[in-house]
Structure formats: structure tokens, C-alpha cells
Tab-separated table of C-alpha atoms and ligand atoms in Angstrom:
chain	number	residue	atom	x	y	z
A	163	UNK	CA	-8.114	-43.002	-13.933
A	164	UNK	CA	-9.289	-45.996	-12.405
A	165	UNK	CA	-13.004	-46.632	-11.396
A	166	UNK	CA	-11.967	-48.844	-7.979
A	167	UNK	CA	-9.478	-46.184	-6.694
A	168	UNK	CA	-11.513	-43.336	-6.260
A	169	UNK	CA	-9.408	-41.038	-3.723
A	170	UNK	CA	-6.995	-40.994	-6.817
A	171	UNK	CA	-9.527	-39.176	-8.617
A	172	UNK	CA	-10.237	-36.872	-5.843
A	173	UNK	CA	-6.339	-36.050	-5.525
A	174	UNK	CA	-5.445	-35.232	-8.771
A	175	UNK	CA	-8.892	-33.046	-9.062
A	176	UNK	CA	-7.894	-30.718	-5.935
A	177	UNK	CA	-5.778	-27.538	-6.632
A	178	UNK	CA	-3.858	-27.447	-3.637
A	179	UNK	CA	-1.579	-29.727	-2.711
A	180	UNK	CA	-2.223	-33.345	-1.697
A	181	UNK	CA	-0.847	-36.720	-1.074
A	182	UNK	CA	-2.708	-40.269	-0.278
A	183	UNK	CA	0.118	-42.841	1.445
A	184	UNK	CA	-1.076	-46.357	2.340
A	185	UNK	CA	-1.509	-47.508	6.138
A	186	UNK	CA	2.576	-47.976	5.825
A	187	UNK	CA	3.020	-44.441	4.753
A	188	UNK	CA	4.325	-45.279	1.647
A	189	UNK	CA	2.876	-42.710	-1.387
A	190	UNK	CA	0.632	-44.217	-2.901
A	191	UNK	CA	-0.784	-40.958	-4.946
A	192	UNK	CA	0.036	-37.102	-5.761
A	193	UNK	CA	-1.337	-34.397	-7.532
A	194	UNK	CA	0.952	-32.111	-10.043
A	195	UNK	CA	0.465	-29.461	-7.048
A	196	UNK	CA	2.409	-31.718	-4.366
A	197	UNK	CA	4.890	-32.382	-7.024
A	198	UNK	CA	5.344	-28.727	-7.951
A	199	UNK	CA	6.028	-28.465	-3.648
A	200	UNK	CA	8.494	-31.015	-3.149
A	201	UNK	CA	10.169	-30.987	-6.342
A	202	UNK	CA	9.502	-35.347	-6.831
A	203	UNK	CA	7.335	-37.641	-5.453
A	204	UNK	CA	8.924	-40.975	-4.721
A	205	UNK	CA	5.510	-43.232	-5.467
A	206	UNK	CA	5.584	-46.533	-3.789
A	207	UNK	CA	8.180	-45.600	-1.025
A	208	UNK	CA	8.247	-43.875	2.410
A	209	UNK	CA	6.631	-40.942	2.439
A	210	UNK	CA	10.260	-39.796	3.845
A	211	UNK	CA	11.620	-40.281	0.280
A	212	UNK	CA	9.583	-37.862	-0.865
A	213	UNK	CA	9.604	-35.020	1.636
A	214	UNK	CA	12.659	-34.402	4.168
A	215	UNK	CA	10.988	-32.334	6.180
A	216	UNK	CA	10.715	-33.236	9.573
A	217	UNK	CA	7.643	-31.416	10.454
A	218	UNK	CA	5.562	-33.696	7.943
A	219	UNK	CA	7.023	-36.805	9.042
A	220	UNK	CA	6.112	-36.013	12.475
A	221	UNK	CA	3.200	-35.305	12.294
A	222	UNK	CA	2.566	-38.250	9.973
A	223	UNK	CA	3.786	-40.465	12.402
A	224	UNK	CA	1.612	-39.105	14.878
A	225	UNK	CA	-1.561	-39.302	13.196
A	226	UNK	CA	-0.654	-43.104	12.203
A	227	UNK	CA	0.232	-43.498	16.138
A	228	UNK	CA	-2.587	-41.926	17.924
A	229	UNK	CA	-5.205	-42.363	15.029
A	230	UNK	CA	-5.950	-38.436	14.794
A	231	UNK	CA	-5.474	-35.520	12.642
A	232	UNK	CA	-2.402	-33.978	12.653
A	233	UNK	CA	-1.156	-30.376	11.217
A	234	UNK	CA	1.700	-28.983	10.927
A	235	UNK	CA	3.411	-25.687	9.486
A	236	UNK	CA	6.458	-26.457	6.296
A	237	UNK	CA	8.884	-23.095	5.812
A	238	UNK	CA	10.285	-24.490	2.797
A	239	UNK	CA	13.273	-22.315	0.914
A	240	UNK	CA	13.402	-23.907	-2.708
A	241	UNK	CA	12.928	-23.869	-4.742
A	242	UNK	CA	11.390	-20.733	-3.612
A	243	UNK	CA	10.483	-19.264	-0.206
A	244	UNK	CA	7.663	-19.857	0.738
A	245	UNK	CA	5.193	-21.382	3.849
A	246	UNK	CA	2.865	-23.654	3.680
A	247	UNK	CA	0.202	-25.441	6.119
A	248	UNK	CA	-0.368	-29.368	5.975
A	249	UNK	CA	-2.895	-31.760	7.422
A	250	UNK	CA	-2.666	-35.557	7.861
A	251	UNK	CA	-5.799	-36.894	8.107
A	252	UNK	CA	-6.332	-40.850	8.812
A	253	UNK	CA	-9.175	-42.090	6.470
A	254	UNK	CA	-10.272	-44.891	8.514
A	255	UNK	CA	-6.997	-46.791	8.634
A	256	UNK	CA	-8.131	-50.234	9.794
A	257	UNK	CA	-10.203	-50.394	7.278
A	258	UNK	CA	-8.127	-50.284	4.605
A	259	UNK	CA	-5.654	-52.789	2.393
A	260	UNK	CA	-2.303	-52.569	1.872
A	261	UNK	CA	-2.617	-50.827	-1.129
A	262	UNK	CA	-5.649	-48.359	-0.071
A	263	UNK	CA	-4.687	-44.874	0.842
A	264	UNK	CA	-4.827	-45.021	4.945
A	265	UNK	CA	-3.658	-40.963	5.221
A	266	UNK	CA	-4.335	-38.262	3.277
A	267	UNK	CA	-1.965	-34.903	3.480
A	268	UNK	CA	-3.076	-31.656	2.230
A	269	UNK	CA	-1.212	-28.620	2.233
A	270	UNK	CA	-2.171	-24.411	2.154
A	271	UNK	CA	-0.053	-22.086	0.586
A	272	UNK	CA	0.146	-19.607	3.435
A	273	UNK	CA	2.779	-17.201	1.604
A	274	UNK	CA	0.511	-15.137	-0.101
A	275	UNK	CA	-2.007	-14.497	2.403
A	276	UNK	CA	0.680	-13.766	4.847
A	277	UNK	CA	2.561	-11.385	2.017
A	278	UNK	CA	-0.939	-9.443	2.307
A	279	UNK	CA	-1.550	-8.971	6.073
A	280	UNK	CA	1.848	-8.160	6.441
A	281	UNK	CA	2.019	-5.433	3.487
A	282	UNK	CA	-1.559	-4.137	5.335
A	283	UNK	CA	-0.058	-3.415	8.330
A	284	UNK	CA	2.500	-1.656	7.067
A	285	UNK	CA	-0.042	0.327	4.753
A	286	UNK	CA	-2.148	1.284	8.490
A	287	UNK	CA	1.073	1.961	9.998
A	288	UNK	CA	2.007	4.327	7.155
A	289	UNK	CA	-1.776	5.777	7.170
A	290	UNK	CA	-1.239	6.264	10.763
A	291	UNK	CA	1.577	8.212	10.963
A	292	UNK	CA	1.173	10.273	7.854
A	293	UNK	CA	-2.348	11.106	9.398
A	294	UNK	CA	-0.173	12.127	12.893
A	295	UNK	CA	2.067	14.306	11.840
A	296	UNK	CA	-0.427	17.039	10.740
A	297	UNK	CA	-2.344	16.327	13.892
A	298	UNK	CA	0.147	16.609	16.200
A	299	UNK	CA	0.989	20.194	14.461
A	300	UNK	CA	-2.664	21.266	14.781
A	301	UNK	CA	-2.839	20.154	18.762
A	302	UNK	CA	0.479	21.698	19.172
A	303	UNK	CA	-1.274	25.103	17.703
A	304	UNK	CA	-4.487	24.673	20.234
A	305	UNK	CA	-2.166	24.411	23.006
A	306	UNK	CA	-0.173	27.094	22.107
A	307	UNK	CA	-3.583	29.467	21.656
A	308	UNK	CA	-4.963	28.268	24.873
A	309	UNK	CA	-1.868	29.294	26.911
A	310	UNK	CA	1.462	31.434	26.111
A	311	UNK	CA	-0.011	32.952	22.928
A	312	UNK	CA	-3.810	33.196	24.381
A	313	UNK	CA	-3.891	37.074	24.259
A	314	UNK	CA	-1.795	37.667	20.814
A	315	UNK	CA	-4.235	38.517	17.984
A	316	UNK	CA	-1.602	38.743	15.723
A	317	UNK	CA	-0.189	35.333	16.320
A	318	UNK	CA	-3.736	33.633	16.147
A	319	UNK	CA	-3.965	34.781	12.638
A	320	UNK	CA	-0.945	33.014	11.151
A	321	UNK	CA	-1.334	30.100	13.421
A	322	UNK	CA	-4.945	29.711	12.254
A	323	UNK	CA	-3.867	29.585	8.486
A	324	UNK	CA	-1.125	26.647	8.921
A	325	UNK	CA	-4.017	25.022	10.847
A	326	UNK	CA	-6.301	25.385	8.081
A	327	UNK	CA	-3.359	23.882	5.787
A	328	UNK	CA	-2.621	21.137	7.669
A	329	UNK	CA	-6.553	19.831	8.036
A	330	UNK	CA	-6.318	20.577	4.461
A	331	UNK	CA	-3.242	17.958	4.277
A	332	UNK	CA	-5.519	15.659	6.251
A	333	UNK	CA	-8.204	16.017	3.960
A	334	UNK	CA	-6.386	15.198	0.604
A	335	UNK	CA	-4.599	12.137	2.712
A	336	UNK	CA	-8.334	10.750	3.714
A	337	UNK	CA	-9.542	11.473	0.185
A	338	UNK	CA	-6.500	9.512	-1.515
A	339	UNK	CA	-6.887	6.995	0.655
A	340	UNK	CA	-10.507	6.583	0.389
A	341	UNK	CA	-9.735	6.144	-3.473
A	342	UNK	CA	-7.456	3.693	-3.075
A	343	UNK	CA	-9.888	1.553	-1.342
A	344	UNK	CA	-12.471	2.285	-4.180
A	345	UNK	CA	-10.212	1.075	-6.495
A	346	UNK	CA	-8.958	-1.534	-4.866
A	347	UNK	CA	-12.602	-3.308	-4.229
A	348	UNK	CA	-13.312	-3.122	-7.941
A	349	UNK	CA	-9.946	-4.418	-8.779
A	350	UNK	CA	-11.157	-7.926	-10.338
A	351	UNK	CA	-14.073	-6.402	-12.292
A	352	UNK	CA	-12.993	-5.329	-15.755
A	353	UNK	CA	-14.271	-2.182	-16.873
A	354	UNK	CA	-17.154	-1.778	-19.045
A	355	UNK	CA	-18.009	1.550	-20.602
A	356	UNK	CA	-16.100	3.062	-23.335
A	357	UNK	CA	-14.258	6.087	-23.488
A	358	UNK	CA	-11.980	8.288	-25.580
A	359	UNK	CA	-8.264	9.368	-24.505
A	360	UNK	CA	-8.816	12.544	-26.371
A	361	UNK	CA	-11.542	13.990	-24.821
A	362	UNK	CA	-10.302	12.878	-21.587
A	363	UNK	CA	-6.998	14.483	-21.893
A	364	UNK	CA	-8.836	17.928	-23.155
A	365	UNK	CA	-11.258	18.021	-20.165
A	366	UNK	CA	-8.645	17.370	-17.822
A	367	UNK	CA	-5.869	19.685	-18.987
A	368	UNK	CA	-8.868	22.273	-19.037
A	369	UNK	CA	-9.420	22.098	-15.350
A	370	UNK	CA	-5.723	22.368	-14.136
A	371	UNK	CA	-5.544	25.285	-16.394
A	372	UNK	CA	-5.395	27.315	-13.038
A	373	UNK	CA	-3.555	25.226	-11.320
A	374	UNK	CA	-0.790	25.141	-13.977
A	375	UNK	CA	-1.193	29.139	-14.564
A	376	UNK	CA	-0.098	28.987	-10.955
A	377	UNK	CA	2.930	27.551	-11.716
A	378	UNK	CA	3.412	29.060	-14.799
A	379	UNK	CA	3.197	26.414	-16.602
A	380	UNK	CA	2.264	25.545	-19.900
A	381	UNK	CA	0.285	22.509	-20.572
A	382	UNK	CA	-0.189	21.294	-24.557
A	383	UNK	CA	-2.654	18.185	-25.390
A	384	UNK	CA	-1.388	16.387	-28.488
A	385	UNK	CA	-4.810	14.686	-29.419
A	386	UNK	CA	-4.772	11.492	-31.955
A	387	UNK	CA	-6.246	12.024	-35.041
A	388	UNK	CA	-9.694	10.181	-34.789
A	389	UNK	CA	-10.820	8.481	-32.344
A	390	UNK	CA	-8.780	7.197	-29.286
A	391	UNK	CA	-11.513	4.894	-28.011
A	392	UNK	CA	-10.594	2.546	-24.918
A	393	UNK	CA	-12.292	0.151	-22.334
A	394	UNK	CA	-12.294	2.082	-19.397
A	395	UNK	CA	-13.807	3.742	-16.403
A	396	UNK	CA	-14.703	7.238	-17.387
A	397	UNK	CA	-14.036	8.904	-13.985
A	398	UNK	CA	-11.045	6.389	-12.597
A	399	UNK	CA	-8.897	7.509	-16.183
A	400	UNK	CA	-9.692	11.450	-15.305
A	401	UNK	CA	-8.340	10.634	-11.913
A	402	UNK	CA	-5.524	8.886	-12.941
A	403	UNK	CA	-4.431	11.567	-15.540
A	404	UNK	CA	-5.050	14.399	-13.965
A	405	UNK	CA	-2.711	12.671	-11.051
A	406	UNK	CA	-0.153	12.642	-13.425
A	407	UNK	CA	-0.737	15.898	-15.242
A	408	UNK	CA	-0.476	17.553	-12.018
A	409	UNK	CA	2.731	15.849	-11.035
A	410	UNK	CA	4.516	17.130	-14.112
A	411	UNK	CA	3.241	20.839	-12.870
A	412	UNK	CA	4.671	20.112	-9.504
A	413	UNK	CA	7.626	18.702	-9.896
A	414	UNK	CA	8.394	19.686	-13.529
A	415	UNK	CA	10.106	23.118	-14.191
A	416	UNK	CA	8.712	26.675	-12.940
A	417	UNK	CA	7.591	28.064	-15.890
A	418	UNK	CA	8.172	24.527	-17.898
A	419	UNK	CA	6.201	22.352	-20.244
A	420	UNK	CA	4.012	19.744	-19.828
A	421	UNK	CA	2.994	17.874	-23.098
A	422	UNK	CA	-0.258	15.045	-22.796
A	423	UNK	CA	0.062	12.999	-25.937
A	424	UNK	CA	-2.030	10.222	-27.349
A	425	UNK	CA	-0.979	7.407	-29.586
A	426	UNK	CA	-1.961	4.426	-31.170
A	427	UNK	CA	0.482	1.599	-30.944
A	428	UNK	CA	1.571	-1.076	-32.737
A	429	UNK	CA	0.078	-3.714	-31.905
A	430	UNK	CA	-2.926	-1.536	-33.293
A	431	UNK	CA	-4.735	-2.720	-30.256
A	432	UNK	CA	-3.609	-0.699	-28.062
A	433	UNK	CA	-4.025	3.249	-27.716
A	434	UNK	CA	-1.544	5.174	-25.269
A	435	UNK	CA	-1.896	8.851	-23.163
A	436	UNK	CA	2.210	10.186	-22.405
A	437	UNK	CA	2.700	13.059	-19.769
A	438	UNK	CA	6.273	14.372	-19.969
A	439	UNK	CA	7.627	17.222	-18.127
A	440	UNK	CA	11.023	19.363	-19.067
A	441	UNK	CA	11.359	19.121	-14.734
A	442	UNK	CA	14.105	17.921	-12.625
A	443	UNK	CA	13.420	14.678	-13.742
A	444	UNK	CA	14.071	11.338	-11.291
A	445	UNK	CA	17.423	9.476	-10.722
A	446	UNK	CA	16.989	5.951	-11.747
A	447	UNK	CA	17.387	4.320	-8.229
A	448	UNK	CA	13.926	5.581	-7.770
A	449	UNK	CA	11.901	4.791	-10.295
A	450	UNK	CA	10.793	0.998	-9.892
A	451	UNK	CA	9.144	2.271	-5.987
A	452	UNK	CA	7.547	5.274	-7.623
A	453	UNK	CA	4.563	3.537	-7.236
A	454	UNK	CA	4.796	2.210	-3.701
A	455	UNK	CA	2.167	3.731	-1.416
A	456	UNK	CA	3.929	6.632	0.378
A	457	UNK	CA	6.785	6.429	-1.719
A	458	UNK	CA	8.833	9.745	-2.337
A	459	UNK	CA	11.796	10.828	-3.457
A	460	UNK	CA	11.748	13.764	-0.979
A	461	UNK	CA	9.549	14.083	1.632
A	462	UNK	CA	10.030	17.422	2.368
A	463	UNK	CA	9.310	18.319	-1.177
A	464	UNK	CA	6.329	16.364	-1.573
A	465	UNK	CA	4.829	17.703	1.371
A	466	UNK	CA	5.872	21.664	-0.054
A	467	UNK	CA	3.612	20.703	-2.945
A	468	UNK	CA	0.623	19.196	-1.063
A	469	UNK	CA	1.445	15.470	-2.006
A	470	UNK	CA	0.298	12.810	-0.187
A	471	UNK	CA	2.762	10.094	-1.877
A	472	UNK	CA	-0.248	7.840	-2.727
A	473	UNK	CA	-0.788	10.085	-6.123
A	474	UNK	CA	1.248	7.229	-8.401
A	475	UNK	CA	0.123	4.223	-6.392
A	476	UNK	CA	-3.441	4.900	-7.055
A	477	UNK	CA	-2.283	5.912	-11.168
A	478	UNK	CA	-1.139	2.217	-11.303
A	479	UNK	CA	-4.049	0.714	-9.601
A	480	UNK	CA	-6.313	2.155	-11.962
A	481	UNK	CA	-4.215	0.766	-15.094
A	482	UNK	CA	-3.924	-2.105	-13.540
A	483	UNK	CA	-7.546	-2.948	-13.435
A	484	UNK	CA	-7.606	-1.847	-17.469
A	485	UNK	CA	-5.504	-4.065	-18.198
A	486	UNK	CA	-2.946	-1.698	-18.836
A	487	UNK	CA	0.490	-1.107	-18.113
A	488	UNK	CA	2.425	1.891	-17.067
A	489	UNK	CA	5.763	2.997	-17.915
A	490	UNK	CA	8.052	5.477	-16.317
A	491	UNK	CA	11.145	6.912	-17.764
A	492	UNK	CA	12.989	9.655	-16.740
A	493	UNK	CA	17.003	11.118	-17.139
A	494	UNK	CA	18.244	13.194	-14.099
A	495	UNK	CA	17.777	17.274	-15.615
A	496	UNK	CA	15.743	15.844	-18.474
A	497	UNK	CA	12.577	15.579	-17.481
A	498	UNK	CA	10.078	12.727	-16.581
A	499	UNK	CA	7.497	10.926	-18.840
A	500	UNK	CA	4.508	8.950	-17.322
A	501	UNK	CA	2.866	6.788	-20.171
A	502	UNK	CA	-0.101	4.224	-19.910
A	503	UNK	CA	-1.192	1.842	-22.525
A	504	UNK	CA	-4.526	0.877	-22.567
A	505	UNK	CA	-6.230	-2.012	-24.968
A	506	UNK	CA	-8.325	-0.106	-27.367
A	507	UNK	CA	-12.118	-0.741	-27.402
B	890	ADP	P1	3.030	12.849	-4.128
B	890	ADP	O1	1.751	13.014	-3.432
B	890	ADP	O2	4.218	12.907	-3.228
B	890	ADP	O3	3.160	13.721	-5.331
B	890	ADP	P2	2.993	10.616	-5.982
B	890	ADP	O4	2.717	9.191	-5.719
B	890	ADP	O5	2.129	11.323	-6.955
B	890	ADP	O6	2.988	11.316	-4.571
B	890	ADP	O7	4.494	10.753	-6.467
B	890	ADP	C1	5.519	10.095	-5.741
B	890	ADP	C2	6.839	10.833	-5.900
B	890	ADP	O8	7.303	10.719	-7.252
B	890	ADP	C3	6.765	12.310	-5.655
B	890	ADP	O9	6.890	12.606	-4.278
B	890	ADP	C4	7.947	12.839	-6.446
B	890	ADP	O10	9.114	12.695	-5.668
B	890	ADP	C5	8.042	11.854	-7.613
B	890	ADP	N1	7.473	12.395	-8.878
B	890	ADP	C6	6.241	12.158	-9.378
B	890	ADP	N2	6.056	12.756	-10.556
B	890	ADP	C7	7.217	13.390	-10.845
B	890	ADP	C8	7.678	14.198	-11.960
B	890	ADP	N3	6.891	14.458	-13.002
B	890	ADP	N4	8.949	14.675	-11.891
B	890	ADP	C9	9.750	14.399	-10.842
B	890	ADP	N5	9.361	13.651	-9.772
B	890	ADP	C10	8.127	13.149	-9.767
């Protein structure tokens, strides 16, 4: 780096994108950023030699012409899709030298942010309407009590208990997504208490015990001998495996088998929990959205079994911020397995 041109400096220390050109608009300097944009950067020549696209040379020959900043919007399509927002800003052009950068462009990556606001609409949309349905059905049952069926004791009765189910729907739905929120805020701080997969797995089975005498299930924890110690969030791992514990009741087989089983892997470091089911199971065209929010392979059967779809979403959130991963796999009339690694403490 040289001492007398310090903008050069200043370029190639920025992480976004930039480019100096001199008051001719040739480039005079880029950073590996700019270069990872356009592909090349043609130093010495026009800055049109470097990028095609008319919306920067516009506005870089406006800002030379009228002396002002200039922005501008890039939709570029390789080599991947993606938008981007410049500035051209003159640094005191008369000032400068031939070989003195005159213009400075800097460019945004917009495609991520715009990846997000658009995938959190569609997650209040979704909210929305999954919240509607359920009201709609208890107004509907309000109305109906306040006029045609306003005398008929009978009726009231059964009309009152799919009203208590469905603010019961609307409960689990505002709970779920309440979690996911919880989750999501403490998404970039690593976990730092230590627990074991064993005991975890025992206290959880333990407390669906009704729910899986319900269903006639039978639920068998395959502990690890010794310890099964990993970095984690005590209460986010019981929520996450009792999610999938009472999936495999759900959806799994009336009267079937659920087995919870922890392992140690190889690499040593890591330490694993498997739910698997002797259910339906789930065709393969499914199984990479599993974990979309709202995802479901059947509504209607979802909804039989109180689900709210966001069940797996908020399983992989949680191993996400272990640093974990989560694998499905599943054969259609063979049953599904659920299995998260975890790094061992
Ligand atoms: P839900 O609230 O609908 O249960 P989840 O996110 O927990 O939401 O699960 C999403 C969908 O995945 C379910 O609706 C169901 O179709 C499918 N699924 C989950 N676990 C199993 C399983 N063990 N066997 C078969 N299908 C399953």
C-alpha cells in the first residue's frame, strides 16, 4: 500500500463493495468485494469496461456532470441473482490530478435484507390466517347462539366445546409462535450451560407418558452408557424433543413404537438423540420443507392432531443455534426418524 494514495487504503479496507475512478472515470482502484460483483475490474480504463450496466454508468455520468451524488439500484443475474444499491459520490473533483480518484462508487447488497422482509411477510400472512380460521369458527358459533339456536340448550353444549377447542387451537398457535420469536432473538448467542441427552430424554418421555398412553403408544428411551453431556440450553432441548417425541405419537402408528436413542458419534465429538416411529412414515417429496414454518403434509391431519405446523420449524431453530444439525429420514409405511447431533461438551 502506498503512503501518498490513501483512498486506496480506505477501498481495499471496506467490506462492501467499492470503486475509486479518476476525474475521467477511468478505475483507478477496487476492492476484492467489487471484483467478486462484476466478475473483473478493468484498472486504468473506462469505468464502462468494467461494469456494463447502464444504471452505473448513468448515474456516473451524472454525478461527473452536475457535480452531485448519484445512486442508483443494479439487478444483476450472474453470476448469481442478486440486487444491489450503488452510490457515486464526487470527492471534490476539481481538486484532484489526473491520477487522483475524482468518484468514489459504493455498492449495498440489498438481496439479503430483501430475502428477509419478504419471507416476514409471508410468515404474518401465514400467522394471520392460521390465527383466522379458528376465529372465524368461534364468531360463526356466537352468532349462531345469539340468533337461530338462542333457545336450544342442547345445541349450546356441543357448540360451547368446539369453541373451547378452537381457542385452545389459538392458544397453542400464540404459544408456538411466541417460541419461535424466543428462539429466534437468541439465535447468535451460543449456548452456555451444560446438559445431558440422557436425562433429558428420560424426563421428557416421562411426561408424555399420558399423552402416549392416549394413543396407545409405547415409548422406549435407549440411554448411552455414561454420560451424554452437550452444550446446550436445558429448557430449548426439552422443547425441541418433546416436539419430536410427540410427533412420532401423532403421526406414528395407533398402538406403535416410538424409540428415543442416544449415541455418541464418530467424530467422538459429537453426541446424538434419534426419535423413530413404526408410523406412516413421509414420502420423500416432503421431507426437505418439513421444516418450513406452516409446512404440512396434510392439513387436515395436522389440524385432527392439534398441530400448529410450526412444531419442526422451531426443532431446527433450536439445533441450529447448538450448532447442530438435524436429519430426517423416512420410507413411505416404514416409519420416520428425527435425529439431531449436537457437539458434545
Ligand atoms: P404440526 O404442528 O403439523 O405437527 P410440525 O412442524 O411438528 O407441525 O410437523 C410438520 C408436518 O410433518 C406434520 O404436519 C406432519 O405432516 C409431518 N410429520 C412430522 N412428524 C412426523 C412423523 N413422525 N411421521 C409422519 N409425519 C410427520
Amino acid at each position: 500500500m502506498h503512503p501518498e494514495a490513501p483512498s486506496d487504503t480506505i477501498i481495499q479496507a471496506l467490506v462492501d463493495p467499492a470503486l475509486t475512478l479518476d476525474r475521467s472515470l477511468n478505475v483507478l482502484d477496487a476492492n476484492a468485494a467489487a471484483r467478486d460483483v462484476f466478475g473483473w475490474v478493468r484498472l486504468r480504463q473506462h469505468v464502462s469496461h468494467t461494469s456494463r450496466h447502464p444504471e452505473l454508468t448513468a448515474a456516473v455520468a451524472d454525478a461527473q456532470r452536475l457535480r452531485q451524488r448519484r445512486t442508483f439500484v443494479l439487478d444483476m443475474r450472474t453470476p448469481l441473482d442478486r440486487r444491489l444499491e450503488g452510490i457515486v459520490t464526487p470527492l471534490n473533483v476539481e481538486a484532484r490530478a489526473d491520477d487522483q480518484a475524482a468518484f468514489l462508487i459504493s455498492l449495498r447488497d440489498l438481496t439479503e435484507q430483501e430475502r428477509l422482509a419478504s419471507m416476514r411477510a409471508d410468515f404474518v400472512a401465514n400467522a394471520s390466517h392460521e390465527l383466522r380460521t379458528p376465529l372465524a369458527s368461534l364468531k360463526g358459533f356466537i352468532e349462531t347462539m345469539q340468533g337461530p339456536a338462542r333457545t336450544d340448550v342442547t345445541a349450546h353444549a356441543r357448540f360451547l366445546d368446539i369453541m373451547s377447542q378452537q381457542a385452545d387451537r389459538m392458544t397453542r398457535l400464540i404459544d408456538d409462535l411466541l417460541s419461535l420469536s424466543r428462539i429466534e432473538m437468541r439465535a447468535h448467542i451460543p449456548p452456555s450451560a451444560t446438559v445431558d441427552l440422557n436425562d433429558i430424554a428420560t424426563s421428557v418421555v416421562a411426561a408424555l407418558e399420558p399423552q402416549a398412553m392416549l394413543a396407545g403408544a409405547t415409548v422406549a428411551v435407549h440411554r448411552l452408557q455414561g454420560r451424554a453431556t452437550v452444550r446446550g440450553e436445558h429448557d430449548e432441548l426439552v422443547q425441541a424433543i418433546q416436539n419430536l417425541v410427540q410427533n412420532a405419537i401423532k403421526y406414528g402408528r395407533a398402538g406403535g413404537r416410538v424409540d428415543v436413542r442416544i449415541g455418541e458419534e464418530s467424530p467422538a465429538a459429537l453426541r446424538s438423540i434419534s426419535i423413530s416411529d413404526d408410523g406412516p412414515g413421509i414420502a420423500p417429496e416432503h421431507l426437505p420443507r418439513l421444516t418450513e414454518r406452516f409446512y404440512r403434509v396434510s392439513v387436515a391431519s395436522s389440524r385432527d392432531r392439534g398441530g400448529t405446523g410450526l412444531g419442526l420449524a422451531i426443532v431446527k431453530h433450536i439445533v441450529t443455534r447448538h450448532r447442530g444439525t438435524l436429519a430426517i429420514t423416512s420410507s413411505v409405511g416404514r416409519g420416520a426418524t428425527f435425529k439431531i447431533t449436537l457437539p458434545a461438551a
